[in-house]
Amino acid sequence: MRTTGTYVTTTTLGEAVRAFVPHALPPARPPLVADNYASANHRAEMALSRLGGVAGLVPSVDWLLYSAIRKEALLTSQIEGTQATLADLFDDEAGQVLTNTADVEEVTNYLRAFRLVREHLRSPVGLPISVRLLCDAHRLLLDGVRGTGKQPGELRRSQNRIGGSRPARAVFVPPPPDQVPGLLADLERFIHDPAHALAPLPPLVRVALVHVQFETIHPFLDGNGRIGRLLVAALLEAWGLLPEPLVYLSGYLKQHQAEYYRRLSAVRTEGDWEGSVGFFLDGVEAAATDAERSIVAMASLINADRKRLLAAPRVGAVALRLFELLPLMPRFTIEQARQKLDTTFPTATAAVKLLQELGMLTELTGQKKNRLFSYAAYVELLASET
């Protein structure tokens, strides 16, 4: 059996615990068995390739990113117990007053953290994927929400644990805090030396290894799962596996949550890296296939509605421009439409009314003022995937 780390005895809350300290990547003694994941890796790569091709069906990649990133933000937060829905998120962006503000703030904080990482990776003067960048993302993730008192943006300075009513009964105890910086430095070196002489591994396999290692180190007091999943998305884009972050793996992990945790545990207890890598690759294939279906459905809906709009007898340029905004503004007020269109209130109202008459927009409030409109079919399509 492969040994993937060592145990050290430490004390937390007055109780002695055995903390797991993982060996540096790549797995060795013995190295990974390629035959155990080669087929799954090929299927996952092909699924990502098909997804990249299908993305061209939609006129604007911004439409795809808007929905994909929000679905990932929502699902990754739901894994941690957040109860917000996609409709809540759209309502919040439309300026509506919500009753579950705290949950929605957790989702929007993930969006802020995700944008920060992407901006750095796409800027010639931005930070690379690094401990510093992840700490900056973590600071945004926990800003003003549950976990805000757990050292946002800082590596933990105390022992943490997973599960158990008390330390001695924990399901898993990550490394002691004094070992976290060194372990993360090793992980950072592995990330930036992907063609490691000892293990010329396929990129998706390396992503899988990095994800498990990060979760095992568990470097923060809170938010490790979300930052770990954000790291996956960042690596997929940074290593050229997808031109845009259109795969939201959190949906697969949420659906198979028990197996996900079992696979993580098996790496530590049984040395089963191959099982965890295979599970991850199956997840990438499933998530890419789901994203492909989503894009086809989105393209079909938008194209059909555009044809109906163009066939309308009173369609004008403003109504067409409003329609093109809907995938990025699925719920909105007339004032928001007016601002986006840079037109007058009566002109914006007329455009909204035309789309409403064609059955594309639904008014949700029943009020005469401050009315909220929804591109209902589009919202329902996206919501069905979360």
CSV table of C-alpha atoms in Angstrom, one decimal:
chain,number,residue,atom,x,y,z
A,1,MET,CA,0.0,0.0,0.0
A,2,ARG,CA,1.3,3.5,-0.9
A,3,THR,CA,2.0,5.8,2.0
A,4,THR,CA,0.8,9.4,1.3
A,5,GLY,CA,1.8,11.1,4.5
A,6,THR,CA,2.7,10.8,8.1
A,7,TYR,CA,0.9,11.4,11.4
A,8,VAL,CA,2.1,13.7,14.1
A,9,THR,CA,0.5,14.0,17.6
A,10,THR,CA,-0.6,17.5,18.6
A,11,THR,CA,-3.0,19.0,21.1
A,12,THR,CA,-6.1,21.1,20.4
A,13,LEU,CA,-8.7,22.2,22.9
A,14,GLY,CA,-6.8,20.2,25.6
A,15,GLU,CA,-7.1,16.9,23.7
A,16,ALA,CA,-4.4,15.0,21.9
A,17,VAL,CA,-5.1,14.3,18.2
A,18,ARG,CA,-3.2,12.6,15.3
A,19,ALA,CA,-2.8,15.2,12.6
A,20,PHE,CA,-2.1,14.0,9.0
A,21,VAL,CA,0.9,15.6,7.2
A,22,PRO,CA,0.8,14.8,3.4
A,23,HIS,CA,3.9,14.0,1.4
A,24,ALA,CA,4.7,16.5,-1.3
A,25,LEU,CA,3.4,15.9,-4.8
A,26,PRO,CA,3.7,14.0,-7.1
A,27,PRO,CA,2.7,10.7,-5.5
A,28,ALA,CA,5.6,8.3,-5.3
A,29,ARG,CA,6.6,4.9,-3.9
A,30,PRO,CA,5.0,3.7,-6.1
A,31,PRO,CA,4.1,6.4,-8.7
A,32,LEU,CA,0.6,6.7,-10.2
A,33,VAL,CA,-0.4,3.8,-12.4
A,34,ALA,CA,-1.3,5.5,-15.7
A,35,ASP,CA,-3.4,2.5,-16.9
A,36,ASN,CA,-5.8,3.2,-14.0
A,37,TYR,CA,-6.8,6.6,-15.3
A,38,ALA,CA,-5.8,6.9,-18.9
A,39,SER,CA,-9.2,6.0,-20.3
A,40,ALA,CA,-11.0,8.4,-17.9
A,41,ASN,CA,-8.6,11.1,-18.7
A,42,HIS,CA,-9.1,10.7,-22.4
A,43,ARG,CA,-12.9,10.9,-22.0
A,44,ALA,CA,-12.7,14.0,-19.8
A,45,GLU,CA,-10.3,15.7,-22.3
A,46,MET,CA,-12.7,14.9,-25.2
A,47,ALA,CA,-15.7,16.3,-23.2
A,48,LEU,CA,-13.8,19.5,-22.6
A,49,SER,CA,-12.9,19.7,-26.3
A,50,ARG,CA,-16.5,19.3,-27.3
A,51,LEU,CA,-17.6,21.9,-24.8
A,52,GLY,CA,-15.1,24.4,-26.3
A,53,GLY,CA,-16.5,23.8,-29.7
A,54,VAL,CA,-20.2,24.1,-28.7
A,55,ALA,CA,-19.5,27.4,-27.0
A,56,GLY,CA,-19.4,29.0,-30.5
A,57,LEU,CA,-23.2,28.4,-30.9
A,58,VAL,CA,-23.9,31.4,-28.6
A,59,PRO,CA,-23.1,34.8,-30.1
A,60,SER,CA,-21.4,36.1,-26.9
A,61,VAL,CA,-19.1,34.2,-24.6
A,62,ASP,CA,-20.1,36.7,-21.9
A,63,TRP,CA,-23.6,35.2,-21.9
A,64,LEU,CA,-22.1,31.8,-21.1
A,65,LEU,CA,-19.8,33.1,-18.5
A,66,TYR,CA,-22.6,35.0,-16.8
A,67,SER,CA,-24.6,31.8,-16.3
A,68,ALA,CA,-21.7,29.4,-15.7
A,69,ILE,CA,-19.9,31.4,-13.1
A,70,ARG,CA,-23.2,32.1,-11.2
A,71,LYS,CA,-24.2,28.4,-11.2
A,72,GLU,CA,-20.7,27.5,-9.9
A,73,ALA,CA,-20.9,30.2,-7.2
A,74,LEU,CA,-24.4,29.0,-6.1
A,75,LEU,CA,-23.5,25.2,-6.1
A,76,THR,CA,-20.2,25.6,-4.4
A,77,SER,CA,-21.9,27.6,-1.7
A,78,GLN,CA,-24.8,25.1,-1.4
A,79,ILE,CA,-22.2,22.4,-0.6
A,80,GLU,CA,-21.3,24.5,2.5
A,81,GLY,CA,-25.0,24.8,3.5
A,82,THR,CA,-26.0,28.0,1.9
A,83,GLN,CA,-29.7,28.0,0.9
A,84,ALA,CA,-29.8,30.7,-1.8
A,85,THR,CA,-31.3,30.0,-5.2
A,86,LEU,CA,-30.3,31.3,-8.6
A,87,ALA,CA,-33.5,33.4,-8.6
A,88,ASP,CA,-32.3,35.0,-5.3
A,89,LEU,CA,-29.1,35.9,-7.0
A,90,PHE,CA,-30.8,37.5,-10.0
A,91,ASP,CA,-33.2,39.4,-7.7
A,92,ASP,CA,-30.2,40.7,-5.7
A,93,GLU,CA,-28.6,41.9,-8.9
A,94,ALA,CA,-31.8,43.6,-9.8
A,95,GLY,CA,-31.8,45.5,-6.5
A,96,GLN,CA,-34.6,43.7,-4.9
A,97,VAL,CA,-35.0,43.4,-1.1
A,98,LEU,CA,-34.4,39.8,0.0
A,99,THR,CA,-35.1,37.9,3.2
A,100,ASN,CA,-32.1,35.7,3.0
A,101,THR,CA,-29.5,38.4,2.5
A,102,ALA,CA,-26.8,36.5,4.4
A,103,ASP,CA,-26.9,33.5,2.1
A,104,VAL,CA,-26.9,35.6,-1.0
A,105,GLU,CA,-23.9,37.6,0.2
A,106,GLU,CA,-22.0,34.3,0.6
A,107,VAL,CA,-22.7,33.5,-3.1
A,108,THR,CA,-21.8,37.0,-4.3
A,109,ASN,CA,-18.6,36.9,-2.2
A,110,TYR,CA,-17.6,33.8,-4.1
A,111,LEU,CA,-18.3,35.7,-7.4
A,112,ARG,CA,-16.0,38.5,-6.2
A,113,ALA,CA,-13.3,36.0,-5.3
A,114,PHE,CA,-13.6,34.2,-8.6
A,115,ARG,CA,-13.4,37.5,-10.6
A,116,LEU,CA,-10.3,38.6,-8.6
A,117,VAL,CA,-8.5,35.4,-9.5
A,118,ARG,CA,-9.4,35.6,-13.2
A,119,GLU,CA,-8.4,39.2,-13.4
A,120,HIS,CA,-5.0,38.4,-12.0
A,121,LEU,CA,-4.5,35.4,-14.3
A,122,ARG,CA,-5.4,37.4,-17.3
A,123,SER,CA,-3.3,40.5,-16.5
A,124,PRO,CA,0.3,40.6,-17.6
A,125,VAL,CA,1.2,42.1,-14.2
A,126,GLY,CA,-1.2,40.0,-12.2
A,127,LEU,CA,-0.3,37.4,-9.6
A,128,PRO,CA,0.1,33.8,-10.8
A,129,ILE,CA,-1.7,30.9,-9.0
A,130,SER,CA,-0.1,31.2,-5.7
A,131,VAL,CA,-0.6,31.1,-1.9
A,132,ARG,CA,-0.8,34.9,-2.0
A,133,LEU,CA,-3.5,35.0,-4.6
A,134,LEU,CA,-5.6,32.3,-2.8
A,135,CYS,CA,-5.3,34.3,0.4
A,136,ASP,CA,-6.5,37.5,-1.4
A,137,ALA,CA,-9.5,35.4,-2.8
A,138,HIS,CA,-10.2,34.0,0.7
A,139,ARG,CA,-10.3,37.5,2.1
A,140,LEU,CA,-13.1,38.4,-0.3
A,141,LEU,CA,-14.9,35.1,0.3
A,142,LEU,CA,-15.3,35.7,4.0
A,143,ASP,CA,-15.8,39.4,3.9
A,144,GLY,CA,-18.7,40.3,6.1
A,145,VAL,CA,-20.4,36.9,6.1
A,146,ARG,CA,-20.4,33.7,8.1
A,147,GLY,CA,-16.8,33.0,8.9
A,148,THR,CA,-15.7,36.6,8.9
A,149,GLY,CA,-14.2,36.1,12.4
A,150,LYS,CA,-12.0,33.2,11.1
A,151,GLN,CA,-8.9,35.1,9.9
A,152,PRO,CA,-10.1,36.0,6.3
A,153,GLY,CA,-7.1,36.1,4.0
A,154,GLU,CA,-4.7,34.5,6.5
A,155,LEU,CA,-3.4,31.0,6.8
A,156,ARG,CA,-4.6,29.4,10.0
A,157,ARG,CA,-2.6,29.8,13.2
A,158,SER,CA,-4.5,27.1,15.1
A,159,GLN,CA,-5.3,23.5,14.7
A,160,ASN,CA,-8.6,22.7,12.8
A,161,ARG,CA,-10.5,19.5,12.3
A,162,ILE,CA,-13.2,18.0,10.2
A,163,GLY,CA,-16.2,16.5,11.9
A,164,GLY,CA,-16.6,15.1,15.4
A,165,SER,CA,-18.2,16.7,18.4
A,166,ARG,CA,-14.8,17.1,20.0
A,167,PRO,CA,-11.2,16.9,18.6
A,168,ALA,CA,-10.6,13.3,19.6
A,169,ARG,CA,-13.6,12.2,17.6
A,170,ALA,CA,-12.7,14.2,14.5
A,171,VAL,CA,-13.2,12.5,11.1
A,172,PHE,CA,-10.0,14.1,9.9
A,173,VAL,CA,-7.3,16.3,11.4
A,174,PRO,CA,-5.3,18.4,8.9
A,175,PRO,CA,-1.6,19.2,9.5
A,176,PRO,CA,-0.5,21.4,12.4
A,177,PRO,CA,-0.6,25.1,11.6
A,178,ASP,CA,3.2,25.5,11.8
A,179,GLN,CA,3.6,23.0,8.9
A,180,VAL,CA,1.0,24.7,6.6
A,181,PRO,CA,3.2,27.3,5.0
A,182,GLY,CA,5.9,24.7,4.0
A,183,LEU,CA,3.2,22.3,2.6
A,184,LEU,CA,1.7,25.1,0.5
A,185,ALA,CA,5.1,26.1,-0.8
A,186,ASP,CA,5.6,22.5,-2.0
A,187,LEU,CA,2.2,22.6,-3.6
A,188,GLU,CA,2.9,25.9,-5.3
A,189,ARG,CA,6.2,24.4,-6.7
A,190,PHE,CA,4.3,21.5,-8.1
A,191,ILE,CA,1.7,23.8,-9.8
A,192,HIS,CA,4.4,25.8,-11.5
A,193,ASP,CA,6.5,22.7,-12.5
A,194,PRO,CA,3.7,20.7,-14.2
A,195,ALA,CA,6.1,18.8,-16.4
A,196,HIS,CA,7.8,17.3,-13.3
A,197,ALA,CA,10.7,15.1,-14.3
A,198,LEU,CA,9.5,12.4,-11.9
A,199,ALA,CA,5.9,12.5,-13.1
A,200,PRO,CA,5.0,13.8,-16.6
A,201,LEU,CA,1.3,13.7,-15.8
A,202,PRO,CA,-1.6,14.8,-18.0
A,203,PRO,CA,-2.9,18.3,-17.0
A,204,LEU,CA,-6.3,17.1,-15.7
A,205,VAL,CA,-4.6,14.5,-13.5
A,206,ARG,CA,-2.3,17.3,-12.1
A,207,VAL,CA,-5.4,19.4,-11.3
A,208,ALA,CA,-6.9,16.4,-9.5
A,209,LEU,CA,-3.8,15.9,-7.4
A,210,VAL,CA,-3.6,19.6,-6.6
A,211,HIS,CA,-7.2,19.7,-5.5
A,212,VAL,CA,-6.9,16.7,-3.1
A,213,GLN,CA,-3.6,18.1,-1.7
A,214,PHE,CA,-5.1,21.5,-1.0
A,215,GLU,CA,-8.1,20.0,0.8
A,216,THR,CA,-5.8,17.8,2.8
A,217,ILE,CA,-3.7,20.7,3.9
A,218,HIS,CA,-6.9,22.6,4.7
A,219,PRO,CA,-4.9,25.9,5.2
A,220,PHE,CA,-7.7,28.2,6.3
A,221,LEU,CA,-10.0,28.1,9.3
A,222,ASP,CA,-13.1,28.3,7.1
A,223,GLY,CA,-13.8,28.4,3.3
A,224,ASN,CA,-11.3,25.7,2.3
A,225,GLY,CA,-13.9,23.8,0.2
A,226,ARG,CA,-14.9,26.8,-1.8
A,227,ILE,CA,-11.3,28.0,-2.3
A,228,GLY,CA,-10.3,24.5,-3.3
A,229,ARG,CA,-13.0,24.3,-6.0
A,230,LEU,CA,-12.1,27.8,-7.1
A,231,LEU,CA,-8.5,26.6,-7.5
A,232,VAL,CA,-9.8,23.8,-9.8
A,233,ALA,CA,-11.5,26.3,-12.1
A,234,ALA,CA,-8.4,28.6,-12.1
A,235,LEU,CA,-6.1,25.7,-13.1
A,236,LEU,CA,-8.4,24.5,-15.9
A,237,GLU,CA,-8.2,27.9,-17.5
A,238,ALA,CA,-4.6,28.7,-16.6
A,239,TRP,CA,-3.4,25.4,-18.1
A,240,GLY,CA,-5.3,25.8,-21.3
A,241,LEU,CA,-7.8,23.0,-20.7
A,242,LEU,CA,-10.7,25.5,-21.4
A,243,PRO,CA,-10.5,28.9,-22.9
A,244,GLU,CA,-13.2,30.1,-20.5
A,245,PRO,CA,-14.4,28.7,-17.1
A,246,LEU,CA,-17.5,27.1,-18.5
A,247,VAL,CA,-17.4,23.9,-16.4
A,248,TYR,CA,-18.9,24.0,-12.9
A,249,LEU,CA,-17.6,20.9,-11.1
A,250,SER,CA,-19.4,21.8,-7.9
A,251,GLY,CA,-22.7,20.3,-9.3
A,252,TYR,CA,-21.1,16.9,-9.7
A,253,LEU,CA,-19.4,17.1,-6.2
A,254,LYS,CA,-22.7,18.1,-4.6
A,255,GLN,CA,-24.5,15.2,-6.3
A,256,HIS,CA,-21.8,12.7,-5.3
A,257,GLN,CA,-20.8,14.4,-2.0
A,258,ALA,CA,-20.5,11.2,0.1
A,259,GLU,CA,-18.3,9.5,-2.5
A,260,TYR,CA,-16.2,12.7,-2.8
A,261,TYR,CA,-15.4,12.7,0.9
A,262,ARG,CA,-14.8,8.9,0.8
A,263,ARG,CA,-12.3,9.3,-2.0
A,264,LEU,CA,-10.5,12.1,-0.2
A,265,SER,CA,-10.2,9.9,2.9
A,266,ALA,CA,-9.0,6.9,0.9
A,267,VAL,CA,-6.0,8.9,-0.3
A,268,ARG,CA,-4.9,9.5,3.2
A,269,THR,CA,-5.8,6.1,4.7
A,270,GLU,CA,-5.2,3.7,1.9
A,271,GLY,CA,-2.9,5.6,-0.5
A,272,ASP,CA,-5.5,5.4,-3.2
A,273,TRP,CA,-4.6,8.3,-5.4
A,274,GLU,CA,-5.8,6.5,-8.5
A,275,GLY,CA,-9.4,6.2,-7.1
A,276,SER,CA,-9.5,9.9,-6.3
A,277,VAL,CA,-8.1,10.9,-9.7
A,278,GLY,CA,-10.5,8.6,-11.5
A,279,PHE,CA,-13.4,10.1,-9.5
A,280,PHE,CA,-12.3,13.7,-10.4
A,281,LEU,CA,-11.9,12.8,-14.1
A,282,ASP,CA,-15.4,11.3,-14.2
A,283,GLY,CA,-16.6,14.5,-12.6
A,284,VAL,CA,-14.9,16.7,-15.2
A,285,GLU,CA,-16.5,14.6,-18.0
A,286,ALA,CA,-19.9,14.7,-16.5
A,287,ALA,CA,-19.7,18.5,-15.8
A,288,ALA,CA,-18.4,19.3,-19.3
A,289,THR,CA,-21.2,17.1,-20.8
A,290,ASP,CA,-23.8,18.9,-18.7
A,291,ALA,CA,-22.4,22.3,-19.6
A,292,GLU,CA,-22.5,21.3,-23.3
A,293,ARG,CA,-26.2,20.4,-23.0
A,294,SER,CA,-26.8,23.7,-21.2
A,295,ILE,CA,-25.2,25.7,-23.9
A,296,VAL,CA,-27.2,23.9,-26.6
A,297,ALA,CA,-30.5,24.5,-24.7
A,298,MET,CA,-29.6,28.2,-24.1
A,299,ALA,CA,-28.7,28.7,-27.7
A,300,SER,CA,-31.9,27.1,-28.8
A,301,LEU,CA,-34.0,29.3,-26.5
A,302,ILE,CA,-32.3,32.5,-27.4
A,303,ASN,CA,-32.3,31.9,-31.2
A,304,ALA,CA,-36.0,30.9,-31.2
A,305,ASP,CA,-36.9,34.1,-29.2
A,306,ARG,CA,-34.8,36.2,-31.4
A,307,LYS,CA,-36.6,34.9,-34.5
A,308,ARG,CA,-40.0,35.7,-33.0
A,309,LEU,CA,-38.8,39.2,-32.1
A,310,LEU,CA,-37.5,39.9,-35.5
A,311,ALA,CA,-40.8,38.7,-37.0
A,312,ALA,CA,-42.8,41.1,-34.8
A,313,PRO,CA,-44.4,44.0,-36.8
A,314,ARG,CA,-43.4,46.8,-34.4
A,315,VAL,CA,-39.9,45.7,-33.5
A,316,GLY,CA,-37.3,48.5,-33.3
A,317,ALA,CA,-33.6,48.9,-32.5
A,318,VAL,CA,-34.1,49.5,-28.8
A,319,ALA,CA,-36.2,46.4,-28.4
A,320,LEU,CA,-33.5,44.3,-30.2
A,321,ARG,CA,-30.8,45.8,-28.0
A,322,LEU,CA,-32.9,45.1,-24.9
A,323,PHE,CA,-33.3,41.4,-26.0
A,324,GLU,CA,-29.5,41.1,-26.4
A,325,LEU,CA,-29.1,42.3,-22.8
A,326,LEU,CA,-31.4,39.7,-21.3
A,327,PRO,CA,-28.9,36.9,-20.9
A,328,LEU,CA,-26.8,39.2,-18.8
A,329,MET,CA,-29.8,40.8,-17.0
A,330,PRO,CA,-32.4,38.1,-16.6
A,331,ARG,CA,-34.3,40.2,-14.0
A,332,PHE,CA,-34.5,43.9,-14.1
A,333,THR,CA,-36.5,47.1,-13.6
A,334,ILE,CA,-37.4,49.5,-16.3
A,335,GLU,CA,-35.0,52.0,-14.8
A,336,GLN,CA,-32.1,49.5,-15.0
A,337,ALA,CA,-33.1,48.8,-18.6
A,338,ARG,CA,-33.1,52.5,-19.4
A,339,GLN,CA,-29.6,53.0,-18.0
A,340,LYS,CA,-28.2,50.0,-19.8
A,341,LEU,CA,-29.8,51.2,-23.1
A,342,ASP,CA,-28.9,54.8,-22.5
A,343,THR,CA,-32.3,55.9,-23.6
A,344,THR,CA,-35.4,57.6,-22.2
A,345,PHE,CA,-37.8,56.0,-19.7
A,346,PRO,CA,-40.8,56.0,-22.2
A,347,THR,CA,-38.6,54.4,-24.8
A,348,ALA,CA,-37.3,51.7,-22.5
A,349,THR,CA,-40.9,51.1,-21.3
A,350,ALA,CA,-42.1,50.6,-24.8
A,351,ALA,CA,-39.3,48.1,-25.5
A,352,VAL,CA,-40.1,46.1,-22.3
A,353,LYS,CA,-43.8,46.2,-23.2
A,354,LEU,CA,-43.2,44.7,-26.6
A,355,LEU,CA,-41.1,41.8,-25.2
A,356,GLN,CA,-43.8,41.3,-22.6
A,357,GLU,CA,-46.5,41.1,-25.3
A,358,LEU,CA,-44.4,38.5,-27.1
A,359,GLY,CA,-44.3,36.4,-23.9
A,360,MET,CA,-40.6,36.7,-23.4
A,361,LEU,CA,-40.8,38.9,-20.3
A,362,THR,CA,-42.9,38.3,-17.2
A,363,GLU,CA,-43.8,41.0,-14.7
A,364,LEU,CA,-43.3,39.7,-11.2
A,365,THR,CA,-44.5,42.3,-8.7
A,366,GLY,CA,-48.0,43.2,-9.9
A,367,GLN,CA,-47.2,46.8,-9.0
A,368,LYS,CA,-47.6,50.0,-11.1
A,369,LYS,CA,-44.2,51.4,-9.9
A,370,ASN,CA,-40.8,49.7,-9.5
A,371,ARG,CA,-41.9,46.7,-11.4
A,372,LEU,CA,-39.6,43.8,-11.8
A,373,PHE,CA,-39.4,41.9,-15.1
A,374,SER,CA,-38.0,38.5,-15.7
A,375,TYR,CA,-36.8,36.6,-18.8
A,376,ALA,CA,-38.7,33.7,-17.3
A,377,ALA,CA,-37.9,30.9,-19.7
A,378,TYR,CA,-34.2,31.6,-19.4
A,379,VAL,CA,-34.3,31.8,-15.6
A,380,GLU,CA,-36.2,28.5,-15.5
A,381,LEU,CA,-33.7,26.9,-17.8
A,382,LEU,CA,-30.7,27.9,-15.7
A,383,ALA,CA,-32.5,27.1,-12.4
A,384,SER,CA,-33.3,23.6,-13.5
A,385,GLU,CA,-29.6,22.9,-13.7
A,386,THR,CA,-28.9,23.9,-10.1
